[in-house]
Coordinates of N, CA and C in Angstrom, one line a residue:
M1 N -1.7 -0.3 -37.1 CA -1.5 -1.7 -36.6 C -0.5 -1.8 -35.5
T2 N 0.6 -1.0 -35.7 CA 1.6 -1.1 -34.7 C 1.1 -0.6 -33.3
T3 N 0.3 0.5 -33.4 CA -0.2 1.1 -32.2 C -1.2 0.2 -31.5
Q4 N -2.1 -0.5 -32.3 CA -3.0 -1.5 -31.8 C -2.3 -2.6 -31.1
A5 N -1.2 -3.1 -31.8 CA -0.5 -4.2 -31.3 C 0.2 -3.9 -29.9
G6 N 0.7 -2.6 -29.9 CA 1.3 -2.1 -28.7 C 0.3 -2.1 -27.5
K7 N -0.9 -1.6 -27.8 CA -1.9 -1.5 -26.8 C -2.3 -2.9 -26.3
A8 N -2.5 -3.8 -27.2 CA -2.9 -5.2 -26.9 C -1.8 -5.8 -26.0
A9 N -0.5 -5.6 -26.3 CA 0.6 -6.1 -25.5 C 0.5 -5.5 -24.1
G10 N 0.2 -4.2 -24.1 CA 0.2 -3.5 -22.8 C -0.9 -4.0 -21.9
W11 N -2.1 -4.3 -22.5 CA -3.2 -4.9 -21.7 C -2.9 -6.3 -21.2
R12 N -2.2 -7.1 -22.1 CA -1.8 -8.4 -21.7 C -0.8 -8.4 -20.5
K13 N 0.1 -7.4 -20.6 CA 1.1 -7.2 -19.5 C 0.3 -6.8 -18.2
M14 N -0.6 -5.9 -18.3 CA -1.4 -5.6 -17.1 C -2.2 -6.7 -16.5
A15 N -2.8 -7.5 -17.4 CA -3.5 -8.7 -16.9 C -2.6 -9.7 -16.2
M16 N -1.4 -9.9 -16.8 CA -0.4 -10.8 -16.1 C 0.0 -10.2 -14.8
Q17 N 0.2 -8.9 -14.7 CA 0.6 -8.3 -13.4 C -0.5 -8.4 -12.4
A18 N -1.8 -8.3 -12.8 CA -2.9 -8.4 -11.9 C -3.0 -9.8 -11.4
A19 N -2.8 -10.8 -12.3 CA -2.9 -12.2 -11.9 C -1.8 -12.5 -10.9
I20 N -0.6 -12.1 -11.2 CA 0.5 -12.3 -10.3 C 0.3 -11.7 -8.9
G21 N -0.2 -10.4 -8.9 CA -0.5 -9.7 -7.7 C -1.6 -10.4 -6.9
A22 N -2.6 -10.9 -7.6 CA -3.7 -11.6 -6.9 C -3.2 -12.9 -6.2
A23 N -2.4 -13.6 -7.0 CA -1.9 -14.9 -6.5 C -1.0 -14.6 -5.3
A24 N -0.1 -13.6 -5.4 CA 0.8 -13.3 -4.3 C 0.0 -12.8 -3.1
G25 N -1.0 -12.0 -3.3 CA -1.8 -11.5 -2.2 C -2.5 -12.7 -1.4
A26 N -3.1 -13.5 -2.2 CA -3.9 -14.7 -1.6 C -2.9 -15.6 -0.9
G27 N -1.8 -15.9 -1.5 CA -0.8 -16.8 -0.9 C -0.2 -16.2 0.3
G28 N 0.2 -14.9 0.2 CA 0.8 -14.2 1.3 C -0.1 -14.1 2.5
M29 N -1.4 -13.8 2.2 CA -2.4 -13.8 3.3 C -2.5 -15.1 4.1
F30 N -2.6 -16.2 3.3 CA -2.7 -17.5 3.9 C -1.4 -17.8 4.7
A31 N -0.3 -17.6 4.1 CA 1.0 -18.0 4.7 C 1.2 -17.1 5.9
G32 N 0.9 -15.8 5.8 CA 1.1 -14.9 6.9 C 0.3 -15.2 8.1
L33 N -0.9 -15.5 7.9 CA -1.8 -15.8 9.1 C -1.3 -17.1 9.7
Q34 N -0.9 -18.1 8.9 CA -0.4 -19.3 9.5 C 0.9 -19.1 10.2
L35 N 1.7 -18.2 9.7 CA 3.0 -18.0 10.3 C 2.9 -17.3 11.7
V36 N 2.1 -16.3 11.8 CA 2.0 -15.5 13.0 C 1.1 -16.1 14.0
E37 N 0.2 -17.0 13.6 CA -0.8 -17.5 14.6 C -1.0 -19.0 14.5
G38 N -0.2 -19.7 13.7 CA -0.3 -21.1 13.6 C -1.7 -21.5 13.0
Q39 N -2.2 -22.6 13.4 CA -3.5 -23.1 12.9 C -4.6 -22.2 13.4
G40 N -4.4 -21.4 14.3 CA -5.5 -20.5 14.8 C -5.6 -19.2 14.1
G41 N -4.8 -19.0 13.1 CA -4.8 -17.7 12.4 C -6.1 -17.2 11.9
F42 N -6.9 -18.1 11.5 CA -8.2 -17.7 11.0 C -9.3 -17.6 12.0
D43 N -8.9 -17.7 13.3 CA -9.8 -17.4 14.4 C -9.7 -15.9 14.8
W44 N -8.9 -15.2 14.1 CA -8.8 -13.7 14.4 C -10.2 -13.1 14.1
T45 N -10.4 -11.9 14.7 CA -11.6 -11.1 14.4 C -11.4 -10.6 13.0
G46 N -12.6 -10.2 12.4 CA -12.6 -9.6 11.1 C -11.7 -8.3 11.0
S47 N -11.8 -7.5 12.1 CA -11.0 -6.3 12.1 C -9.5 -6.5 12.0
S48 N -9.0 -7.6 12.7 CA -7.6 -7.9 12.7 C -7.2 -8.4 11.3
I49 N -8.0 -9.3 10.7 CA -7.7 -9.9 9.4 C -7.7 -8.8 8.3
I50 N -8.6 -7.9 8.4 CA -8.6 -6.8 7.4 C -7.4 -5.9 7.5
L51 N -7.0 -5.5 8.7 CA -5.8 -4.7 8.9 C -4.6 -5.4 8.5
F52 N -4.5 -6.7 8.8 CA -3.4 -7.5 8.4 C -3.3 -7.6 6.9
G53 N -4.5 -7.7 6.2 CA -4.5 -7.8 4.8 C -4.0 -6.5 4.1
I54 N -4.4 -5.4 4.7 CA -4.0 -4.1 4.2 C -2.5 -3.9 4.3
G55 N -2.0 -4.3 5.5 CA -0.6 -4.2 5.7 C 0.2 -5.1 4.7
L56 N -0.4 -6.2 4.4 CA 0.2 -7.2 3.4 C 0.3 -6.5 2.0
V57 N -0.8 -5.8 1.7 CA -0.8 -5.1 0.3 C 0.4 -4.2 0.2
Y58 N 0.5 -3.3 1.3 CA 1.7 -2.4 1.3 C 3.0 -3.1 1.2
A59 N 3.1 -4.2 2.0 CA 4.4 -4.9 2.0 C 4.7 -5.6 0.6
L60 N 3.7 -6.2 0.0 CA 3.8 -6.8 -1.3 C 4.2 -5.8 -2.4
M61 N 3.6 -4.6 -2.3 CA 4.0 -3.5 -3.2 C 5.5 -3.2 -3.1
G62 N 5.9 -3.1 -1.8 CA 7.3 -2.9 -1.6 C 8.2 -4.0 -2.1
V63 N 7.8 -5.2 -2.0 CA 8.6 -6.4 -2.5 C 8.6 -6.4 -4.0
F64 N 7.5 -6.2 -4.7 CA 7.5 -6.2 -6.1 C 8.3 -5.0 -6.7
V65 N 8.1 -3.8 -6.2 CA 8.9 -2.7 -6.7 C 10.4 -2.9 -6.4
G66 N 10.7 -3.4 -5.2 CA 12.1 -3.7 -4.8 C 12.8 -4.7 -5.7
V67 N 12.1 -5.8 -6.0 CA 12.6 -6.8 -6.9 C 12.8 -6.2 -8.3
G68 N 11.8 -5.5 -8.7 CA 11.9 -4.9 -10.0 C 13.0 -3.8 -10.1
T69 N 13.3 -3.2 -9.0 CA 14.4 -2.2 -9.0 C 15.8 -2.8 -9.0
V70 N 15.9 -3.9 -8.3 CA 17.2 -4.6 -8.2 C 17.5 -5.3 -9.6
A71 N 16.4 -5.9 -10.2 CA 16.6 -6.6 -11.5 C 15.7 -6.0 -12.5
P72 N 16.0 -4.8 -13.0 CA 15.0 -4.1 -13.9 C 14.8 -4.9 -15.2
R73 N 15.8 -5.5 -15.8 CA 15.6 -6.2 -17.1 C 15.0 -7.6 -16.9
L74 N 15.3 -8.3 -15.8 CA 14.8 -9.6 -15.6 C 13.4 -9.6 -15.1
F75 N 13.1 -8.7 -14.1 CA 11.8 -8.7 -13.5 C 11.1 -7.3 -13.7
G76 N 11.8 -6.3 -13.5 CA 11.2 -4.9 -13.4 C 10.3 -4.6 -14.6
Q77 N 10.8 -4.7 -15.8 CA 10.0 -4.3 -17.0 C 8.8 -5.2 -17.2
R78 N 8.8 -6.4 -16.5 CA 7.7 -7.3 -16.7 C 6.7 -7.1 -15.5
L79 N 7.2 -6.9 -14.3 CA 6.3 -6.8 -13.2 C 5.7 -5.4 -13.0
L80 N 6.4 -4.4 -13.4 CA 6.0 -3.0 -13.1 C 5.5 -2.3 -14.3
N81 N 4.7 -1.3 -14.1 CA 4.0 -0.6 -15.2 C 5.0 0.5 -15.7
V82 N 6.0 0.1 -16.4 CA 7.0 1.0 -17.0 C 7.2 0.7 -18.4
A83 N 7.7 1.6 -19.2 CA 7.9 1.4 -20.6 C 9.0 0.4 -20.9
D84 N 10.1 0.5 -20.1 CA 11.2 -0.4 -20.3 C 12.2 -0.4 -19.1
A85 N 13.2 -1.2 -19.1 CA 14.1 -1.3 -18.0 C 14.9 0.0 -17.8
E86 N 15.1 0.8 -18.9 CA 15.9 2.0 -18.7 C 15.1 3.0 -17.9
E87 N 13.8 3.0 -17.9 CA 13.0 3.9 -17.1 C 13.3 3.6 -15.6
I88 N 13.3 2.3 -15.3 CA 13.6 1.9 -13.9 C 15.0 2.4 -13.5
V89 N 16.0 2.2 -14.4 CA 17.3 2.6 -14.0 C 17.4 4.1 -13.7
E90 N 16.7 4.9 -14.5 CA 16.7 6.3 -14.3 C 16.1 6.7 -13.0
E91 N 15.0 6.0 -12.6 CA 14.3 6.3 -11.3 C 14.6 5.4 -10.2
R92 N 15.8 4.7 -10.3 CA 16.1 3.7 -9.3 C 16.1 4.2 -7.9
A93 N 16.7 5.3 -7.7 CA 16.8 5.8 -6.3 C 15.5 6.1 -5.7
N94 N 14.6 6.8 -6.4 CA 13.2 7.0 -5.9 C 12.4 5.8 -5.7
M95 N 12.5 4.9 -6.7 CA 11.7 3.6 -6.6 C 12.2 2.7 -5.5
A96 N 13.5 2.7 -5.3 CA 14.1 1.9 -4.2 C 13.6 2.4 -2.8
G97 N 13.6 3.8 -2.7 CA 13.1 4.4 -1.5 C 11.7 4.1 -1.2
S98 N 10.9 4.2 -2.3 CA 9.4 3.9 -2.1 C 9.2 2.4 -1.8
A99 N 10.0 1.5 -2.4 CA 9.8 0.1 -2.1 C 10.1 -0.2 -0.6
A100 N 11.2 0.4 -0.1 CA 11.6 0.2 1.3 C 10.6 0.8 2.2
G101 N 10.0 1.9 1.8 CA 9.0 2.6 2.7 C 7.7 1.7 2.8
C102 N 7.3 1.2 1.6 CA 6.1 0.4 1.6 C 6.3 -0.9 2.4
L103 N 7.4 -1.5 2.3 CA 7.7 -2.7 3.0 C 7.8 -2.5 4.5
I104 N 8.4 -1.4 4.9 CA 8.5 -1.1 6.3 C 7.1 -0.8 6.9
L105 N 6.4 0.1 6.2 CA 5.1 0.4 6.7 C 4.1 -0.8 6.7
G106 N 4.1 -1.6 5.7 CA 3.3 -2.7 5.7 C 3.6 -3.7 6.8
S107 N 4.9 -3.9 7.1 CA 5.3 -4.8 8.1 C 4.9 -4.3 9.5
A108 N 4.9 -3.0 9.7 CA 4.5 -2.4 11.0 C 3.0 -2.5 11.2
V109 N 2.2 -2.3 10.1 CA 0.8 -2.5 10.2 C 0.4 -3.9 10.5
M110 N 1.1 -4.9 9.8 CA 0.8 -6.3 10.1 C 1.2 -6.7 11.5
L111 N 2.3 -6.1 12.0 CA 2.7 -6.4 13.3 C 1.7 -5.9 14.4
L112 N 1.1 -4.7 14.1 CA 0.1 -4.2 15.0 C -1.2 -5.1 15.0
A113 N -1.6 -5.6 13.8 CA -2.8 -6.5 13.7 C -2.5 -7.8 14.5
H114 N -1.3 -8.3 14.3 CA -0.9 -9.6 14.9 C -0.9 -9.4 16.5
A115 N -0.3 -8.3 16.9 CA -0.1 -8.1 18.4 C -1.5 -7.9 19.0
A116 N -2.3 -7.1 18.4 CA -3.7 -6.8 19.0 C -4.5 -8.1 19.0
A117 N -4.5 -8.8 17.9 CA -5.4 -10.0 17.8 C -4.9 -11.1 18.8
T118 N -3.6 -11.3 18.8 CA -3.1 -12.3 19.7 C -3.3 -12.0 21.2
D119 N -3.2 -10.7 21.5 CA -3.4 -10.3 22.9 C -4.9 -10.6 23.3
V120 N -5.8 -10.3 22.4 CA -7.2 -10.5 22.7 C -7.5 -12.0 22.9
A121 N -6.8 -12.8 22.1 CA -7.0 -14.3 22.2 C -6.2 -14.9 23.3
G122 N -5.4 -14.1 24.0 CA -4.7 -14.6 25.2 C -3.4 -15.4 24.8
G123 N -2.9 -15.2 23.5 CA -1.8 -15.9 23.1 C -0.5 -15.1 23.3
A124 N 0.6 -15.7 22.8 CA 1.9 -15.0 22.9 C 2.2 -14.4 21.5
A125 N 2.2 -13.1 21.5 CA 2.5 -12.4 20.2 C 4.0 -12.2 20.1
L126 N 4.4 -11.8 18.9 CA 5.8 -11.5 18.6 C 6.3 -10.4 19.4
V127 N 5.5 -9.4 19.6 CA 5.8 -8.2 20.4 C 4.5 -7.8 21.2
T128 N 4.6 -7.0 22.2 CA 3.4 -6.6 22.9 C 2.6 -5.6 22.1
P129 N 1.3 -5.5 22.3 CA 0.5 -4.5 21.5 C 1.1 -3.1 21.7
A130 N 1.5 -2.7 22.9 CA 2.1 -1.4 23.1 C 3.3 -1.2 22.3
L131 N 4.2 -2.2 22.2 CA 5.4 -2.0 21.4 C 5.1 -1.9 19.9
A132 N 4.1 -2.7 19.5 CA 3.7 -2.6 18.1 C 3.2 -1.3 17.7
F133 N 2.4 -0.7 18.7 CA 1.9 0.7 18.5 C 3.1 1.7 18.3
W134 N 4.1 1.6 19.2 CA 5.2 2.6 19.2 C 6.0 2.4 17.9
I135 N 6.2 1.1 17.5 CA 6.9 0.9 16.2 C 6.2 1.6 15.1
L136 N 4.9 1.4 15.0 CA 4.1 2.0 13.9 C 4.2 3.5 14.0
L137 N 4.1 4.1 15.2 CA 4.1 5.5 15.4 C 5.5 6.0 14.9
T138 N 6.5 5.3 15.3 CA 7.9 5.8 14.9 C 8.0 5.8 13.4
V139 N 7.5 4.7 12.7 CA 7.5 4.7 11.3 C 6.8 5.8 10.7
L140 N 5.6 6.2 11.2 CA 4.8 7.3 10.7 C 5.5 8.6 10.8
V141 N 6.1 8.8 12.0 CA 6.9 10.0 12.2 C 8.1 10.1 11.2
G142 N 8.8 9.0 11.0 CA 9.9 9.0 10.1 C 9.4 9.3 8.6
F143 N 8.2 8.7 8.3 CA 7.7 9.0 6.9 C 7.3 10.4 6.8
T144 N 6.7 11.0 7.8 CA 6.3 12.4 7.7 C 7.6 13.3 7.5
A145 N 8.6 13.0 8.2 CA 9.8 13.8 8.1 C 10.4 13.7 6.7
I146 N 10.4 12.5 6.2 CA 11.0 12.2 4.8 C 10.1 12.9 3.8
S147 N 8.8 12.8 4.0 CA 7.9 13.4 3.0 C 8.1 14.9 2.9
V148 N 8.3 15.6 4.1 CA 8.5 17.0 4.1 C 9.8 17.3 3.3
W149 N 10.8 16.5 3.5 CA 12.1 16.7 2.8 C 12.0 16.5 1.3
M150 N 11.2 15.5 1.0 CA 11.0 15.1 -0.5 C 10.2 16.2 -1.2
W151 N 9.3 16.8 -0.5 CA 8.4 17.8 -1.1 C 9.2 18.9 -1.8
R152 N 10.3 19.3 -1.2 CA 11.2 20.3 -1.8 C 11.8 19.8 -3.1
R153 N 11.9 18.5 -3.3 CA 12.5 18.0 -4.6 C 11.5 17.7 -5.6
F154 N 10.2 17.7 -5.3 CA 9.2 17.3 -6.2 C 9.0 18.4 -7.3
D155 N 8.7 18.0 -8.5 CA 8.3 18.9 -9.6 C 6.8 19.3 -9.4
E156 N 6.3 20.1 -10.3 CA 4.9 20.6 -10.2 C 3.9 19.4 -10.3
L157 N 4.2 18.4 -11.2 CA 3.3 17.3 -11.3 C 3.2 16.5 -10.0
W158 N 4.3 16.2 -9.4 CA 4.3 15.3 -8.2 C 3.7 16.1 -7.1
R159 N 3.9 17.4 -7.0 CA 3.3 18.2 -5.9 C 1.8 18.2 -6.1
Q160 N 1.3 18.4 -7.3 CA -0.1 18.4 -7.5 C -0.7 17.0 -7.2
L161 N 0.0 15.9 -7.7 CA -0.5 14.6 -7.4 C -0.6 14.3 -5.9
T162 N 0.4 14.8 -5.2 CA 0.4 14.6 -3.7 C -0.8 15.3 -3.1
V163 N -1.0 16.5 -3.5 CA -2.2 17.3 -3.0 C -3.5 16.5 -3.3
E164 N -3.6 16.0 -4.5 CA -4.8 15.3 -4.9 C -5.0 14.0 -4.1
I165 N -3.9 13.3 -3.9 CA -4.0 12.1 -3.1 C -4.5 12.4 -1.7
S166 N -3.9 13.5 -1.1 CA -4.3 13.9 0.2 C -5.8 14.3 0.3
A167 N -6.3 15.0 -0.7 CA -7.7 15.4 -0.8 C -8.6 14.2 -0.9
I168 N -8.2 13.2 -1.8 CA -9.1 12.0 -1.9 C -9.1 11.2 -0.6
T169 N -7.9 11.1 0.0 CA -7.9 10.4 1.3 C -8.7 11.0 2.4
G170 N -8.6 12.3 2.5 CA -9.4 13.1 3.5 C -10.9 13.0 3.2
N171 N -11.3 13.1 2.0 CA -12.7 13.0 1.7 C -13.3 11.6 1.9
L172 N -12.5 10.6 1.6 CA -12.9 9.2 1.9 C -13.1 9.0 3.4
L173 N -12.1 9.4 4.2 CA -12.2 9.3 5.6 C -13.5 10.0 6.2
L174 N -13.7 11.2 5.7 CA -14.9 12.0 6.1 C -16.2 11.3 5.8
L175 N -16.2 10.8 4.5 CA -17.5 10.1 4.1 C -17.7 8.9 4.9
V176 N -16.7 8.1 5.1 CA -16.9 6.8 5.9 C -17.2 7.1 7.4
A177 N -16.5 8.1 7.9 CA -16.8 8.5 9.3 C -18.2 8.9 9.5
I178 N -18.7 9.8 8.6 CA -20.1 10.3 8.7 C -21.1 9.2 8.6
I179 N -21.0 8.4 7.5 CA -22.0 7.3 7.2 C -21.9 6.2 8.3
W180 N -20.7 5.7 8.6 CA -20.6 4.6 9.6 C -21.0 5.1 11.0
G181 N -20.5 6.3 11.3 CA -20.8 6.8 12.7 C -22.3 7.0 12.8
A182 N -23.0 7.6 11.8 CA -24.4 7.9 11.9 C -25.2 6.6 11.9
A183 N -24.8 5.7 11.1 CA -25.6 4.4 11.1 C -25.4 3.6 12.4
A184 N -24.2 3.7 13.0 CA -24.0 3.0 14.2 C -24.8 3.7 15.4
A185 N -24.9 5.0 15.3 CA -25.6 5.8 16.3 C -27.1 5.5 16.4
V186 N -27.7 5.1 15.2 CA -29.1 4.8 15.2 C -29.4 3.3 15.2
G187 N -28.3 2.5 15.4 CA -28.5 1.1 15.6 C -28.6 0.3 14.4
L188 N -28.2 0.9 13.2 CA -28.3 0.1 12.0 C -27.2 -0.9 11.8
V189 N -26.0 -0.5 12.2 CA -24.8 -1.3 12.1 C -24.0 -1.2 13.4
A190 N -23.1 -2.1 13.6 CA -22.2 -2.0 14.8 C -21.2 -0.9 14.5
G191 N -20.8 -0.3 15.6 CA -19.8 0.8 15.5 C -18.4 0.3 15.2
P192 N -17.5 1.1 14.7 CA -16.2 0.7 14.3 C -15.3 0.3 15.5
Q193 N -14.5 -0.7 15.4 CA -13.6 -1.1 16.4 C -12.3 -0.3 16.2
P194 N -11.4 -0.2 17.2 CA -10.2 0.6 17.0 C -9.4 0.2 15.8
L195 N -9.2 -1.1 15.6 CA -8.4 -1.5 14.4 C -9.1 -1.1 13.1
D196 N -10.5 -1.0 13.1 CA -11.2 -0.6 11.9 C -10.8 0.8 11.5
L197 N -10.5 1.7 12.5 CA -10.2 3.1 12.2 C -8.8 3.1 11.5
V198 N -7.9 2.3 12.0 CA -6.6 2.2 11.4 C -6.7 1.7 9.9
S199 N -7.5 0.6 9.8 CA -7.7 0.0 8.4 C -8.3 1.1 7.5
I200 N -9.3 1.8 7.9 CA -9.9 2.8 7.1 C -8.9 3.9 6.6
A201 N -8.0 4.3 7.6 CA -7.1 5.3 7.2 C -6.1 4.8 6.2
F202 N -5.5 3.6 6.4 CA -4.5 3.1 5.5 C -5.1 2.6 4.2
G203 N -6.3 2.1 4.3 CA -7.0 1.7 3.1 C -7.4 2.9 2.2
S204 N -7.8 4.0 2.8 CA -8.2 5.2 2.1 C -7.0 5.7 1.4
L205 N -5.8 5.7 2.0 CA -4.6 6.2 1.4 C -4.2 5.4 0.3
L206 N -4.3 4.1 0.4 CA -4.0 3.1 -0.7 C -4.9 3.4 -1.9
F207 N -6.2 3.5 -1.6 CA -7.1 3.7 -2.7 C -6.8 5.1 -3.4
A208 N -6.5 6.1 -2.6 CA -6.3 7.4 -3.1 C -5.0 7.4 -4.0
C209 N -4.0 6.7 -3.7 CA -2.8 6.6 -4.5 C -3.1 6.0 -5.9
F210 N -3.9 5.0 -5.9 CA -4.3 4.4 -7.2 C -5.2 5.3 -8.0
A211 N -6.2 5.9 -7.3 CA -7.1 6.8 -7.9 C -6.5 8.0 -8.5
G212 N -5.6 8.6 -7.7 CA -4.9 9.8 -8.2 C -4.0 9.5 -9.4
A213 N -3.2 8.4 -9.3 CA -2.4 8.0 -10.4 C -3.2 7.7 -11.7
G214 N -4.3 7.0 -11.5 CA -5.2 6.6 -12.6 C -5.8 7.9 -13.2
W215 N -6.2 8.9 -12.4 CA -6.7 10.1 -13.0 C -5.7 10.8 -13.8
R216 N -4.5 10.7 -13.4 CA -3.4 11.4 -14.2 C -2.9 10.6 -15.4
G217 N -3.5 9.4 -15.6 CA -3.1 8.5 -16.7 C -1.9 7.7 -16.4
M218 N -1.4 7.6 -15.2 CA -0.2 6.9 -14.8 C -0.5 5.4 -14.7
M219 N -1.8 5.0 -14.7 CA -2.1 3.5 -14.6 C -2.3 2.9 -16.0
A220 N -2.2 3.7 -17.0 CA -2.5 3.1 -18.4 C -1.4 2.1 -18.7
P221 N -1.8 1.0 -19.4 CA -0.8 0.0 -19.8 C 0.3 0.6 -20.6
R222 N 1.6 0.1 -20.3 CA 2.7 0.6 -21.0 C 3.6 -0.6 -21.4

């Protein structure tokens, strides 16, 4: 009975987390588009909106994990999929770094979507598209350097998980490129826009992270 009650509580916690995440995502998307583009935010192309939304997911992940890390007992053990607040305290350094990384990366992706879309519409963006590109590139170079450094500190589980995530991401990119490219070549669908390629890459990585963690049982309710 105790085990069943614990599982039920875990699923209720996951349902609450999903509801909060969905509400935050929808509200953040609406507010973000209004903020960066005013009333014309929804006149963006589909490619721009999709990329902005993917960047928002990364940023929100960073916010949730960051808030949970700062206040593990008040928010962390409720918002995050952890056993208790003590687990967050033990992993605070790694979680804080991941939170900051997701927030920075998500912000850079959203900035690129905003700059590219506003430039096409002839409006005044927060930064030029070229500057947004260089900001994103700088972030990616920094992440690569940090990832190489962190690899040496990973245990066998995390190294294997990293390899699996990379494999899933690569296979997804290959599959989408072949199917979409071939379909576009024979006139069945429109070819991908430049921003679509960026969205596919970051979206595949995001999916791979959840799929890899789920395969390892890390997504089970706790």
